[in-house]
Amino acid sequence: MTSGDEVVVALDVGGTGMKCALVRPDGATVHAERHATDAARGPEAVVGTILDVAEGLAGKARADGLTPVACGIAVPGVVDEARGVAVWSANVGFRDVPLRDLARERLGLPTALGHDVRVGGLAEARLGAGRDAGHVLFVAIGTGIAAAHVVDGSAAVGAHGAAGEIGHILVRPDGPPCGCGRPGCLEAVASASAIGRRYAEVSGTPATAAEVADRAAAGEPLAGRVWREAVEALADGLATGQALFDVATIVIGGGLAQAGPRLFDPLRTALHERLTFHREPRLVAAALGDQAGCLGAALLALDTLAKESR
Ligand SMILES: [Zn+2]
């Protein structure tokens, strides 16, 4: 059981920055701070910063008369949640870092380690745009595309900590090369970066995905074509997701969701066209913005605490 003054120390570690917070068991954030990850310093220095920041947050909680009861840390890449190990991460440089045990030793608190997109999905499914649905697919679209399948408030991790890599569903066999080494993956066609890249290729003018959306809406034919191709590919990926998971709600987050109706209107239509006997999911924008990872890390820590005290 938790009482009124209890908080969780939560950190969402990204390639460039760390979002950190003290979160109450009901999901309310009582304090938030941000720090630079500065991944170029190497993984050991990043781990040092994570532990220092977490310890600082626990101290801040105590100084404010609050009781830190657990710690949750979200990191990108491949994460073995059962062993609490950051297995691999391209943008932070982690290779088999036992982050959960390191934090537990430093803080003396039960600690959980989670994957950034999976805990983001956890937060959206329990506190955000998917909160009325038992079966939710959260899809984060930014520089890459990744997903979390959340059933009754729990996100599937996979046998090797790599569930939800929807960005590497093959959608265009003759498409552009993906960072993973294979051509035609969903994220090579429909991520925000891919849209910008494609537009630059066909128009000779560099642009962000948001600018492509703006130009498409303003009637520029090239932008319209690039945007449409990306939406079609996304709909292919989501239709595959729906065939696999049969969710009630698909929550789209990440930078591309900022395009609003310019994304959601055509995407809803394209997804509708692709579904035959499958039930059509509700398609909605994420509600928690860039706080989802931090809130999800806190939820994961609370879940761990509940399991340990059972
Ligand atoms: Zn790929």
Coordinates of C-alpha atoms and ligand atoms in Angstrom, one line a residue:
M1 CA 0.0 0.0 0.0
T2 CA 1.1 3.5 -0.6
S3 CA 0.3 6.6 1.4
G4 CA 0.0 10.3 0.5
D5 CA 3.6 11.3 0.8
E6 CA 5.1 8.5 -1.3
V7 CA 6.8 9.2 -4.7
V8 CA 8.7 7.3 -7.3
V9 CA 12.0 8.5 -8.7
A10 CA 11.5 8.3 -12.5
L11 CA 14.0 8.8 -15.3
D12 CA 13.6 8.7 -19.1
V13 CA 17.0 8.5 -20.7
G14 CA 17.2 9.5 -24.3
G15 CA 20.1 10.0 -26.8
T16 CA 20.3 13.8 -26.1
G17 CA 18.5 14.4 -22.8
M18 CA 17.1 12.8 -19.7
K19 CA 13.6 13.7 -18.4
C20 CA 13.4 13.1 -14.7
A21 CA 10.6 13.4 -12.2
L22 CA 9.2 12.6 -8.8
V23 CA 5.8 10.9 -9.5
R24 CA 3.0 10.1 -7.1
P25 CA 1.4 6.6 -7.3
D26 CA -1.7 8.2 -9.0
G27 CA 0.5 9.5 -11.8
A28 CA 0.8 13.1 -10.7
T29 CA 4.2 14.7 -11.2
V30 CA 5.3 16.7 -8.2
H31 CA 8.7 17.7 -9.4
A32 CA 10.4 17.6 -12.8
E33 CA 13.9 18.3 -14.1
R34 CA 15.9 17.8 -17.2
H35 CA 19.6 16.9 -17.8
A36 CA 21.8 16.5 -20.8
T37 CA 22.7 12.9 -21.6
D38 CA 25.8 13.9 -23.5
A39 CA 26.2 10.4 -24.9
A40 CA 29.5 11.3 -26.5
R41 CA 31.2 11.0 -23.1
G42 CA 30.7 7.2 -23.3
P43 CA 28.3 4.8 -21.5
E44 CA 30.2 4.8 -18.2
A45 CA 29.9 8.5 -17.8
V46 CA 26.2 8.4 -18.8
V47 CA 25.6 5.7 -16.2
G48 CA 27.4 7.9 -13.6
T49 CA 25.0 10.8 -14.5
I50 CA 21.9 8.6 -14.3
L51 CA 22.9 7.4 -10.8
D52 CA 23.8 10.9 -9.6
V53 CA 20.5 12.4 -10.9
A54 CA 18.5 9.5 -9.4
E55 CA 20.2 10.0 -6.1
G56 CA 19.7 13.7 -6.3
L57 CA 15.9 13.2 -6.9
A58 CA 15.6 10.9 -4.0
G59 CA 17.3 13.5 -1.8
K60 CA 15.1 16.2 -3.1
A61 CA 12.0 14.1 -2.3
R62 CA 13.2 13.6 1.3
A63 CA 14.1 17.3 1.7
D64 CA 10.5 18.1 0.6
G65 CA 9.0 15.8 3.2
L66 CA 8.2 13.0 0.7
T67 CA 9.2 9.4 0.8
P68 CA 10.8 7.9 -2.2
V69 CA 9.6 4.3 -2.4
A70 CA 10.9 3.0 -5.7
C71 CA 12.9 4.0 -8.8
G72 CA 12.0 3.5 -12.5
I73 CA 14.4 4.1 -15.4
A74 CA 13.5 4.0 -19.1
V75 CA 16.2 3.6 -21.7
P76 CA 16.2 3.2 -25.5
G77 CA 17.4 0.1 -27.5
V78 CA 17.2 -3.5 -26.4
V79 CA 16.2 -3.8 -22.8
D80 CA 16.1 -7.1 -20.8
E81 CA 13.5 -6.0 -18.2
A82 CA 13.6 -9.3 -16.3
R83 CA 17.3 -9.0 -15.6
G84 CA 17.3 -5.2 -15.5
V85 CA 20.0 -4.9 -18.1
A86 CA 20.3 -2.3 -20.9
V87 CA 21.5 -4.8 -23.5
W88 CA 22.2 -2.6 -26.4
S89 CA 21.5 1.0 -27.5
A90 CA 22.7 2.7 -30.6
N91 CA 22.3 6.3 -29.4
V92 CA 23.4 6.0 -25.8
G93 CA 26.1 3.4 -26.3
F94 CA 24.9 0.9 -23.7
R95 CA 26.3 -2.7 -24.0
D96 CA 25.0 -5.1 -21.3
V97 CA 24.8 -2.5 -18.5
P98 CA 23.1 -3.9 -15.3
L99 CA 21.5 -0.5 -14.7
R100 CA 18.7 -1.8 -12.4
D101 CA 21.1 -3.3 -9.9
L102 CA 23.5 -0.4 -10.1
A103 CA 20.6 2.0 -9.3
R104 CA 19.2 -0.3 -6.6
E105 CA 22.6 -0.4 -4.9
R106 CA 23.1 3.4 -5.1
L107 CA 19.6 4.4 -3.9
G108 CA 18.6 1.5 -1.7
L109 CA 15.2 1.4 -3.4
P110 CA 13.4 -1.2 -5.4
T111 CA 14.2 -0.3 -9.0
A112 CA 12.8 -1.3 -12.4
L113 CA 14.4 -0.8 -15.8
G114 CA 12.2 -0.5 -18.9
H115 CA 12.3 0.3 -22.6
D116 CA 11.4 3.9 -23.4
V117 CA 8.7 3.1 -26.0
R118 CA 7.2 0.2 -24.0
V119 CA 6.9 2.3 -20.8
G120 CA 5.6 5.2 -22.9
G121 CA 2.9 2.9 -24.2
L122 CA 2.2 1.7 -20.6
A123 CA 1.6 5.4 -19.6
E124 CA -0.6 6.2 -22.6
A125 CA -2.6 3.0 -22.0
R126 CA -3.1 3.6 -18.3
L127 CA -3.1 7.4 -17.9
G128 CA -3.3 8.8 -21.4
A129 CA -5.1 8.4 -24.8
G130 CA -5.7 4.6 -24.4
R131 CA -7.0 4.7 -20.8
D132 CA -10.4 3.4 -21.6
A133 CA -9.2 0.4 -23.6
G134 CA -7.8 -2.9 -22.4
H135 CA -5.9 -3.6 -25.6
V136 CA -3.7 -0.8 -26.9
L137 CA -1.1 -0.5 -29.5
F138 CA 1.1 2.6 -28.9
V139 CA 3.2 3.6 -31.9
A140 CA 5.9 6.2 -31.6
I141 CA 6.9 7.8 -34.9
G142 CA 9.9 10.1 -34.8
T143 CA 13.4 9.5 -36.2
G144 CA 12.4 5.8 -36.0
I145 CA 9.2 3.9 -35.5
A146 CA 8.6 1.6 -32.5
A147 CA 5.6 0.2 -30.8
A148 CA 4.3 -1.2 -27.5
H149 CA 1.5 -3.7 -27.2
V150 CA -0.2 -3.1 -23.9
V151 CA -2.8 -5.6 -22.6
D152 CA -4.7 -4.8 -19.4
G153 CA -2.0 -2.3 -18.3
S154 CA 1.0 -4.5 -19.0
A155 CA 3.4 -4.1 -22.0
A156 CA 4.7 -7.2 -23.8
V157 CA 8.5 -7.4 -23.6
G158 CA 9.2 -10.3 -25.8
A159 CA 11.5 -13.3 -25.3
H160 CA 14.6 -11.2 -25.9
G161 CA 13.5 -7.8 -24.8
A162 CA 12.8 -6.6 -28.3
A163 CA 9.0 -6.8 -28.7
G164 CA 7.3 -4.0 -30.6
E165 CA 9.8 -3.3 -33.4
I166 CA 7.0 -2.4 -35.8
G167 CA 9.4 0.0 -37.6
H168 CA 11.1 -3.1 -39.1
I169 CA 8.0 -4.6 -40.6
L170 CA 8.8 -5.0 -44.3
V171 CA 6.4 -2.8 -46.2
R172 CA 8.2 -1.9 -49.5
P173 CA 10.6 -4.7 -50.6
D174 CA 12.1 -2.4 -53.3
G175 CA 12.1 0.6 -50.9
P176 CA 14.9 2.7 -49.4
P177 CA 17.5 1.1 -47.1
C178 CA 16.8 0.9 -43.4
G179 CA 19.3 1.6 -40.6
C180 CA 18.9 -2.1 -39.7
G181 CA 20.6 -3.0 -43.0
R182 CA 17.5 -4.2 -45.0
P183 CA 15.6 -2.3 -47.6
G184 CA 11.9 -1.4 -47.3
C185 CA 11.3 -1.4 -43.5
L186 CA 8.3 0.8 -42.4
E187 CA 10.6 3.3 -40.6
A188 CA 12.7 3.7 -43.8
V189 CA 9.6 4.9 -45.6
A190 CA 7.3 6.5 -43.0
S191 CA 9.4 7.8 -40.0
A192 CA 9.6 11.6 -39.7
S193 CA 13.2 11.4 -40.8
A194 CA 12.4 9.2 -43.8
I195 CA 9.7 11.7 -45.0
G196 CA 12.1 14.6 -44.8
R197 CA 14.7 12.5 -46.6
R198 CA 12.4 11.4 -49.4
Y199 CA 11.1 15.0 -50.0
A200 CA 14.7 16.3 -50.2
E201 CA 15.4 13.5 -52.7
V202 CA 12.6 14.2 -55.1
S203 CA 12.4 18.0 -54.7
G204 CA 16.1 18.9 -54.1
T205 CA 14.9 21.0 -51.1
P206 CA 15.6 19.9 -47.5
A207 CA 12.5 19.9 -45.3
T208 CA 11.3 18.4 -42.1
A209 CA 8.3 16.0 -42.0
A210 CA 6.2 18.9 -40.5
E211 CA 7.1 21.1 -43.4
V212 CA 6.2 18.4 -45.9
A213 CA 2.8 18.1 -44.2
D214 CA 2.3 21.8 -44.4
R215 CA 3.3 21.9 -48.1
A216 CA 1.1 19.0 -48.9
A217 CA -1.8 20.7 -47.2
A218 CA -1.1 23.9 -49.2
G219 CA -1.5 21.9 -52.4
E220 CA 2.2 21.4 -53.4
P221 CA 2.0 18.2 -55.6
L222 CA 5.5 16.8 -54.7
A223 CA 4.9 17.2 -51.0
G224 CA 1.4 15.7 -51.4
R225 CA 2.9 12.6 -53.1
V226 CA 5.6 12.1 -50.5
W227 CA 3.1 12.5 -47.6
R228 CA 0.6 10.2 -49.2
E229 CA 3.3 7.5 -49.8
A230 CA 4.3 7.7 -46.1
V231 CA 0.7 7.5 -44.9
E232 CA 0.0 4.5 -47.2
A233 CA 3.1 2.7 -45.8
L234 CA 2.0 3.6 -42.2
A235 CA -1.4 2.2 -42.9
D236 CA 0.2 -1.1 -44.2
G237 CA 2.2 -1.3 -41.0
L238 CA -0.7 -0.6 -38.7
A239 CA -2.9 -3.1 -40.6
T240 CA -0.3 -5.7 -39.9
G241 CA -0.3 -4.6 -36.2
Q242 CA -4.1 -4.9 -36.1
A243 CA -4.0 -8.4 -37.7
L244 CA -1.5 -9.5 -35.0
F245 CA -3.0 -7.8 -31.9
D246 CA -6.6 -6.9 -32.5
V247 CA -6.5 -3.9 -30.3
A248 CA -9.3 -1.5 -29.4
T249 CA -7.2 1.6 -29.7
I250 CA -4.0 2.6 -31.6
V251 CA -2.3 5.6 -30.0
I252 CA 0.1 7.4 -32.3
G253 CA 2.9 9.4 -30.5
G254 CA 6.2 10.9 -31.3
G255 CA 6.9 13.9 -33.5
L256 CA 4.8 12.9 -36.5
A257 CA 1.6 12.9 -34.4
Q258 CA 2.0 16.7 -34.1
A259 CA 0.8 16.8 -37.7
G260 CA -2.7 16.3 -36.3
P261 CA -5.6 15.9 -38.8
R262 CA -3.1 16.1 -41.7
L263 CA -1.9 12.7 -40.5
F264 CA -4.9 11.2 -38.8
D265 CA -7.6 11.9 -41.4
P266 CA -5.8 10.2 -44.4
L267 CA -4.3 7.5 -42.1
R268 CA -7.8 6.6 -40.7
T269 CA -9.1 6.3 -44.3
A270 CA -6.1 4.2 -45.5
L271 CA -6.3 1.9 -42.5
H272 CA -10.0 1.5 -43.0
E273 CA -9.4 0.4 -46.7
R274 CA -7.0 -2.3 -45.6
L275 CA -9.1 -4.0 -43.0
T276 CA -11.5 -6.7 -44.1
F277 CA -12.9 -8.9 -41.3
H278 CA -10.7 -7.3 -38.6
R279 CA -12.4 -4.8 -36.3
E280 CA -11.3 -1.3 -36.9
P281 CA -9.4 0.2 -33.9
R282 CA -9.9 3.7 -32.7
L283 CA -6.9 5.8 -34.0
V284 CA -5.9 8.6 -31.7
A285 CA -3.1 11.0 -30.9
A286 CA -1.0 10.4 -27.8
A287 CA -2.1 12.5 -24.8
L288 CA 1.0 12.7 -22.6
G289 CA 3.5 14.2 -25.0
D290 CA 7.2 13.8 -23.9
Q291 CA 6.1 13.0 -20.3
A292 CA 5.0 9.5 -21.3
G293 CA 8.4 7.9 -20.8
C294 CA 8.9 9.3 -17.4
L295 CA 5.4 8.5 -16.2
G296 CA 5.7 5.0 -17.6
A297 CA 9.0 4.4 -15.8
A298 CA 7.2 5.4 -12.6
L299 CA 4.3 3.0 -13.3
L300 CA 6.8 0.2 -14.1
A301 CA 8.5 0.9 -10.7
L302 CA 5.2 0.8 -8.9
D303 CA 4.3 -2.5 -10.6
T304 CA 7.6 -3.9 -9.4
L305 CA 7.0 -2.7 -5.9
A306 CA 3.6 -4.3 -5.9
K307 CA 5.0 -7.6 -7.1
E308 CA 7.8 -7.6 -4.5
S309 CA 5.5 -6.8 -1.6
R310 CA 3.0 -9.5 -2.6
Ligands
ZN1 ZN 14.7 -2.1 -40.6

